[in-house]
Coordinates of C-alpha atoms in Angstrom, one line a residue:
Chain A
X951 CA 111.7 126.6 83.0
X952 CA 114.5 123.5 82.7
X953 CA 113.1 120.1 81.3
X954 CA 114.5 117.3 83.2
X955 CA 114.5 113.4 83.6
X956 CA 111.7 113.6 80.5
X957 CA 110.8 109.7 79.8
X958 CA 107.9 109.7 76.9
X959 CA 108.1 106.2 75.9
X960 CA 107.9 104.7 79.4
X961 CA 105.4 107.3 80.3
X962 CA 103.6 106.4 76.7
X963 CA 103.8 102.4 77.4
X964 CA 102.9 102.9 81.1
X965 CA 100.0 104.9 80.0
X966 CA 99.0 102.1 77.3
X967 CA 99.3 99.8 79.9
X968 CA 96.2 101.5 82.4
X969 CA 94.2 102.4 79.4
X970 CA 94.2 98.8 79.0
X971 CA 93.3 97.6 82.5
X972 CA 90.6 100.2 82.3
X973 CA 89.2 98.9 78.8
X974 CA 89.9 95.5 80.1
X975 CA 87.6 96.3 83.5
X976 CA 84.5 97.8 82.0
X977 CA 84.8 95.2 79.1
X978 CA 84.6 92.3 81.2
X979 CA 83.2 93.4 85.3
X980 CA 81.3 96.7 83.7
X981 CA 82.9 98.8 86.2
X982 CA 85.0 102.0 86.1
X983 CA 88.7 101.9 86.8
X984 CA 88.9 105.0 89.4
X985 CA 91.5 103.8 92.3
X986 CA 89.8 106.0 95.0
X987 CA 86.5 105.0 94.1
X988 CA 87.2 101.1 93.9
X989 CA 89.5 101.7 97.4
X990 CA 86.9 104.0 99.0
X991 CA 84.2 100.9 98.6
X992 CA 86.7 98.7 100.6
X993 CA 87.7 101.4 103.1
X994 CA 83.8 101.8 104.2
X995 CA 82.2 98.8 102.5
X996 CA 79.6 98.8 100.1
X997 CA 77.7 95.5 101.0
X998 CA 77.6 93.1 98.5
X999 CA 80.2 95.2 96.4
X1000 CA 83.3 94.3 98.2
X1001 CA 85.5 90.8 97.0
X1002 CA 86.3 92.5 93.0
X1003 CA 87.6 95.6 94.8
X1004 CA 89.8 93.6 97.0
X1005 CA 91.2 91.6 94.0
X1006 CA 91.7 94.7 91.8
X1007 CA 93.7 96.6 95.2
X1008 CA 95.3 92.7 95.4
X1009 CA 96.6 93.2 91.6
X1010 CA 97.3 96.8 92.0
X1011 CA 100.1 96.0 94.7
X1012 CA 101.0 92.6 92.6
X1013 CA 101.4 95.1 89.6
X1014 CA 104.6 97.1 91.4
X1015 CA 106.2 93.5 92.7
X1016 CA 105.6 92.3 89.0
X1017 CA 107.7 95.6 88.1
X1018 CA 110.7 94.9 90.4
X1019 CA 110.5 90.4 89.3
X1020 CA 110.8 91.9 86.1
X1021 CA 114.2 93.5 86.5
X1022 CA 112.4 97.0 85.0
X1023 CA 112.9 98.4 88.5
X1024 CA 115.8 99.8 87.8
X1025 CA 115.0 103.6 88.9
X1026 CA 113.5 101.8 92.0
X1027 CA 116.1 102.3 94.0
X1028 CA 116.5 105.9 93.8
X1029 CA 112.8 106.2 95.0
X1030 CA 112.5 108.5 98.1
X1031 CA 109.5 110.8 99.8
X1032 CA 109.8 114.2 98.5
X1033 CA 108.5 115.9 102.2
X1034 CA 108.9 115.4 105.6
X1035 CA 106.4 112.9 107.4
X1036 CA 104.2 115.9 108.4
X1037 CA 104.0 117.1 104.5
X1038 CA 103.0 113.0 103.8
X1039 CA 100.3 112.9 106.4
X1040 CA 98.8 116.2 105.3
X1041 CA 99.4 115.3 101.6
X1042 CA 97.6 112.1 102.1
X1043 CA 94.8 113.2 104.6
X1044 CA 94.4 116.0 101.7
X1045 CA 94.0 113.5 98.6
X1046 CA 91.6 111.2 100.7
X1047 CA 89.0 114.6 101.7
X1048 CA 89.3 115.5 98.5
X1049 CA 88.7 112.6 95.7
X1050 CA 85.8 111.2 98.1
X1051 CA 83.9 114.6 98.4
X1052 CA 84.9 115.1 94.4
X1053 CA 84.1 111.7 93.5
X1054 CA 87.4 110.8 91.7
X1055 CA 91.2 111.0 91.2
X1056 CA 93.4 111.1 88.5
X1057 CA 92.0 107.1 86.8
X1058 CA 88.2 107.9 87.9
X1059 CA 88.2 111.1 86.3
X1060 CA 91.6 112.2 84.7
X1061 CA 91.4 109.1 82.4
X1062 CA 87.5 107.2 82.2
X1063 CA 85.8 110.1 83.0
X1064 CA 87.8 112.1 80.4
X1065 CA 87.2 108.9 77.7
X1066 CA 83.4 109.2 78.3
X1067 CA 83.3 112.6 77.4
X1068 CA 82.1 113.2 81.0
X1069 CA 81.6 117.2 81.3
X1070 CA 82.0 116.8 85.5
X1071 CA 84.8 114.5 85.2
X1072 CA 86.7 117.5 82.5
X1073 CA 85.8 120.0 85.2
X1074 CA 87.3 118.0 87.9
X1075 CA 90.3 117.0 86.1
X1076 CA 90.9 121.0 85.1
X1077 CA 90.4 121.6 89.2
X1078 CA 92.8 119.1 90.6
X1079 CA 95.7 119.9 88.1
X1080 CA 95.0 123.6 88.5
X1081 CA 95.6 123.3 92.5
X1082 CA 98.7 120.6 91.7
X1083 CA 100.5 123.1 89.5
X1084 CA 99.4 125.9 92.5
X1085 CA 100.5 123.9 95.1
X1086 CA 104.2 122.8 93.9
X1087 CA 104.2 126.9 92.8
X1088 CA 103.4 127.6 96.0
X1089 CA 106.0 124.9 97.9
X1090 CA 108.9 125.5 95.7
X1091 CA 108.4 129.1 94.5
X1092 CA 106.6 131.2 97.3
X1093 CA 107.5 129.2 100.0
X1094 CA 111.5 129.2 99.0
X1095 CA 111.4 125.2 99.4
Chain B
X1106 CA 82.2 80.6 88.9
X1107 CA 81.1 83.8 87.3
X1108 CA 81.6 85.4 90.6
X1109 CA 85.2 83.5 90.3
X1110 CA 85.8 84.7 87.2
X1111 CA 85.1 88.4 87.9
X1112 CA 87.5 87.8 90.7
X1113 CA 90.2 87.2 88.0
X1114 CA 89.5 90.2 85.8
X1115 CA 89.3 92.1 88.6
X1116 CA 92.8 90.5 89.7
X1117 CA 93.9 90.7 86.2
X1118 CA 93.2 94.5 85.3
X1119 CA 94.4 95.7 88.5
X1120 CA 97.9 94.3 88.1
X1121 CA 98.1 96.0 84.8
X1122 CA 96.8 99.3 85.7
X1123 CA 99.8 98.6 89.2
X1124 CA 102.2 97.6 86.0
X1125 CA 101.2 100.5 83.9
X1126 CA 101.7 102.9 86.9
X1127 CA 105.2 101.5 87.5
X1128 CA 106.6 101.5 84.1
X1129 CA 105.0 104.9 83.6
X1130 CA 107.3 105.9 86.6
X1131 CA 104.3 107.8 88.3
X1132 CA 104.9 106.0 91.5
X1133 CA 108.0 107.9 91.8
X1134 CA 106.5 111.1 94.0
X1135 CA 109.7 113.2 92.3
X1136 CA 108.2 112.7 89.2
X1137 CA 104.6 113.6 90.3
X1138 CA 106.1 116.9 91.5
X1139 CA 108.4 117.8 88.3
X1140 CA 105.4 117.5 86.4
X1141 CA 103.2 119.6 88.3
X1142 CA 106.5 122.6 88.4
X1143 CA 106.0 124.0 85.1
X1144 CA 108.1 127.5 86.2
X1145 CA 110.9 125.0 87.7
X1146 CA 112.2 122.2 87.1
X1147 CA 109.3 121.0 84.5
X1148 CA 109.3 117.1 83.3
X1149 CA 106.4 116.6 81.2
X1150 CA 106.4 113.0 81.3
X1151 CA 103.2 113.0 83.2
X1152 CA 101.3 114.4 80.4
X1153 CA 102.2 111.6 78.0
X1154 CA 100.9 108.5 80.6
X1155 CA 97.4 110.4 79.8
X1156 CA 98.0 110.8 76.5
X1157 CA 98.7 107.0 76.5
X1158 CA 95.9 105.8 78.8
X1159 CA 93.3 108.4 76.8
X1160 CA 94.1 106.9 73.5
X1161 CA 93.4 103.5 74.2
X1162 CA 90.0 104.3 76.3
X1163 CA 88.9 107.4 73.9
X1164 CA 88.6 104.7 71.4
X1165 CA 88.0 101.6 73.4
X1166 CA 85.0 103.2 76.3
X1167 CA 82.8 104.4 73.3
X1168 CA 83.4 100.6 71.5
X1169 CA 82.7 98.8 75.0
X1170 CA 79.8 100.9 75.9
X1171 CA 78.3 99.9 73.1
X1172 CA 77.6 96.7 74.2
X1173 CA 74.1 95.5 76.0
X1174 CA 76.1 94.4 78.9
X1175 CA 79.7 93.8 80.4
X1176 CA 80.9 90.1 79.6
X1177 CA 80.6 88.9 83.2
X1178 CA 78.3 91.1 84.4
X1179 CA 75.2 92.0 84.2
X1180 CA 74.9 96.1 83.7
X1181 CA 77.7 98.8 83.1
X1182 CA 78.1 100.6 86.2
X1183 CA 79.1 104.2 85.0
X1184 CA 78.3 107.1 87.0
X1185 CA 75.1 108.6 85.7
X1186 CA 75.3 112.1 87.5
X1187 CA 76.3 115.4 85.4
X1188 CA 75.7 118.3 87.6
X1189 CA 78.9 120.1 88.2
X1190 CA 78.0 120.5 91.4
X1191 CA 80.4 122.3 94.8
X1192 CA 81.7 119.1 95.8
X1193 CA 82.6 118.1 92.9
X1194 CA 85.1 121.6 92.4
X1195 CA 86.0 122.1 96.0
X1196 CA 86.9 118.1 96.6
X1197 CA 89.3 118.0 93.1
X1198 CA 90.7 121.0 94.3
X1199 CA 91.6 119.4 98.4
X1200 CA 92.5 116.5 95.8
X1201 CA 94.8 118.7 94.0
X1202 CA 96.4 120.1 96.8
X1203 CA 97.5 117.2 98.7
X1204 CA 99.0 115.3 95.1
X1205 CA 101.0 119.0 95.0
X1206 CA 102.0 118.4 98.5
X1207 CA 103.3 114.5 98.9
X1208 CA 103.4 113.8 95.3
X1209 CA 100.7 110.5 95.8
X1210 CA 97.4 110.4 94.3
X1211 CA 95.6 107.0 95.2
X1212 CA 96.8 104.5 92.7
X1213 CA 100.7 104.9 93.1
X1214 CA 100.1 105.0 97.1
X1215 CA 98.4 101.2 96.6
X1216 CA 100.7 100.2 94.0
X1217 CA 104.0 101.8 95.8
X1218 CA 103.0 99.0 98.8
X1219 CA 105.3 96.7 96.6
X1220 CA 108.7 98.7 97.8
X1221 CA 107.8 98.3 101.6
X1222 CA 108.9 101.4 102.9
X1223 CA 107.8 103.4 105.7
X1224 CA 107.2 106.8 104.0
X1225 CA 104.2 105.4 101.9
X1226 CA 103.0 103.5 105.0
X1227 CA 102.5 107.0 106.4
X1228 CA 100.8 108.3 103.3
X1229 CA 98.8 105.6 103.1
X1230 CA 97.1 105.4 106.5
X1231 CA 96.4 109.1 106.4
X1232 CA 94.8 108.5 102.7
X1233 CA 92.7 105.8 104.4
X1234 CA 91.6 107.3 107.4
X1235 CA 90.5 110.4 106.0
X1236 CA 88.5 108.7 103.1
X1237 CA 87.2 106.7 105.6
X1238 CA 85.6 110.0 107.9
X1239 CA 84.8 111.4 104.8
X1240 CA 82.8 108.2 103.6
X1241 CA 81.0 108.8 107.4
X1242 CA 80.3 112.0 107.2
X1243 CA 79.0 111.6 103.6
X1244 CA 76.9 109.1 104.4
X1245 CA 75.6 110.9 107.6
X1246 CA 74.8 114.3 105.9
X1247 CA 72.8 112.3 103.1
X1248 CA 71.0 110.7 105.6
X1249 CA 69.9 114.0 106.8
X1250 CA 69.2 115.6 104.0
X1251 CA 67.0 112.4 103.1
X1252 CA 65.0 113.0 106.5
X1253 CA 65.0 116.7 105.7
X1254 CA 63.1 116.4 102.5
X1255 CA 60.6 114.1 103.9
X1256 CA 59.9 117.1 106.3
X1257 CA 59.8 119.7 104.0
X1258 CA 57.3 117.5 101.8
X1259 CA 54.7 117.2 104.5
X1260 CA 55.2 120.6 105.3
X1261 CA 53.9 121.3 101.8
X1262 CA 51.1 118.5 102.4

């Protein structure tokens, strides 16, 4: 095992930062900060429900640009796909199976579900690293990527 | 203007949670992958945007939750279910695999929108699509289990 590019204060701040959008959305709209959840009620609409998801995606995207006017994109630049565009497709048809059958991604459950003390959401965050870390083992290790 | 003013919290969080995921670096699909390579090239940085989100909301959720209702709404919407049910293992675990593979799990796909680039285009749509036959399917196998039941009960009658 080698350490590399290890950022903890970015990663600390950045972290600060969605805890606070998450405190900041139940405080106020009373809703849970989980992107695939909020996304998945845009994607096939939930009537009625609809307008504060498309403002929270809205800010979401808002968020990155706000980033780059900033000047803090620095490493922006140097940001490139990891896989091929087969790889993305499945990657992405792969994350969107999975967090709407398991009700949740990394925010949803990794982070609210985990401050709640919610046993399904400790369960789910336990599954989806476990298949990550076997994943990338698998890619880079097995697979002689 | 309460609906108005939801419109701008909602506006308001999610810039900061697109912010967060930025300065946190997690929208860099490199760094999603070091972190999940513990036997290679391991960069733990990953671990400390939870740490960072958790202790703000292991404090704050509990405070807020607290309260008889949200500020501009009227009820907490919190998912009530605790069954650790099959879906709920077998979906984190497709989840899993596919933020192994590309190195996107859904908020840095959104957020990543910002660099216009073709790559997360392609992530992105395939992230849609399939969450939106998902949804379908969801929605039609409920439906059937829903009519199912109602048979199975007058059976009993």
């Amino acid at each position: 095992m080698t350490i590399v590019n290890f950022t903890p204060w970015s990663a600390l701040l950045g972290g600060a930062l969605i805890g606070l959008s998450a405190a900041l959305l139940l405080l106020l709209k009373g809703r849970i900060a989980g992107i695939s959840g909020i996304a998945g009620g845009v994607i096939l609409p939930e009537k009625g429900d609809v307008s504060w998801r498309l403002f929270f995606i809205g800010g979401l995207i808002l968020g990155g640009f706000v980033y780059q006017w900033l000047g803090l994109g620095v490493g922006v630049a140097h940001i490139e796909p990891q896989v091929g565009t087969l790889a993305l497709i499945a990657g992405g048809v792969l994350v969107g199976i999975g967090t709407t059958l398991g009700s949740g991604c990394t925010s949803g459950h990794g982070i609210c579900g985990l401050s709640r003390r919610s046993p399904r959401s400790l369960v789910a965050t336990f599954s989806f690293m476990l298949a990550g870390f076997a994943m990338v083992y698998f890619i880079r290790h097995l697979f002689g990527g | 203007m309460k609906l108005q003013l939801q419109w701008l919290a909602a506006l308001a969080a999610g810039t900061l949670f697109g912010l967060g995921l930025s300065v946190a670096q997690m929208i860099d699909p490199a760094k999603v992958i070091n972190f999940l390579d513990v036997f290679g090239t391991w960069d733990p940085s990953l671990a400390f945007v939870m740490a960072g989100a958790l202790a703000v909301n292991v404090v704050a959720t509990p405070l807020i939750l607290k309260r008889r209702q949200p500020i501009l709404a009227e009820l907490f919407r919190v998912p009530a279910k605790t069954e650790l049910d099959k879906p709920l293992i077998l979906g984190s675990l497709i989840f899993g695999a596919g933020w192994g593979l590309a190195g996107y799990c859904p908020g840095p796909m959104i957020t990543s929108v910002s660099f216009i680039d073709g790559a997360i285009f392609t992530v992105l749509l395939s992230y849609v699509l399939s969450t939106l036959f998902t949804r379908l399917a969801m929605r039609r196998y409920d439906a059937y289990k829903a009519i199912k039941h109602q048979k199975d009960e007058a059976c009993v009658g």
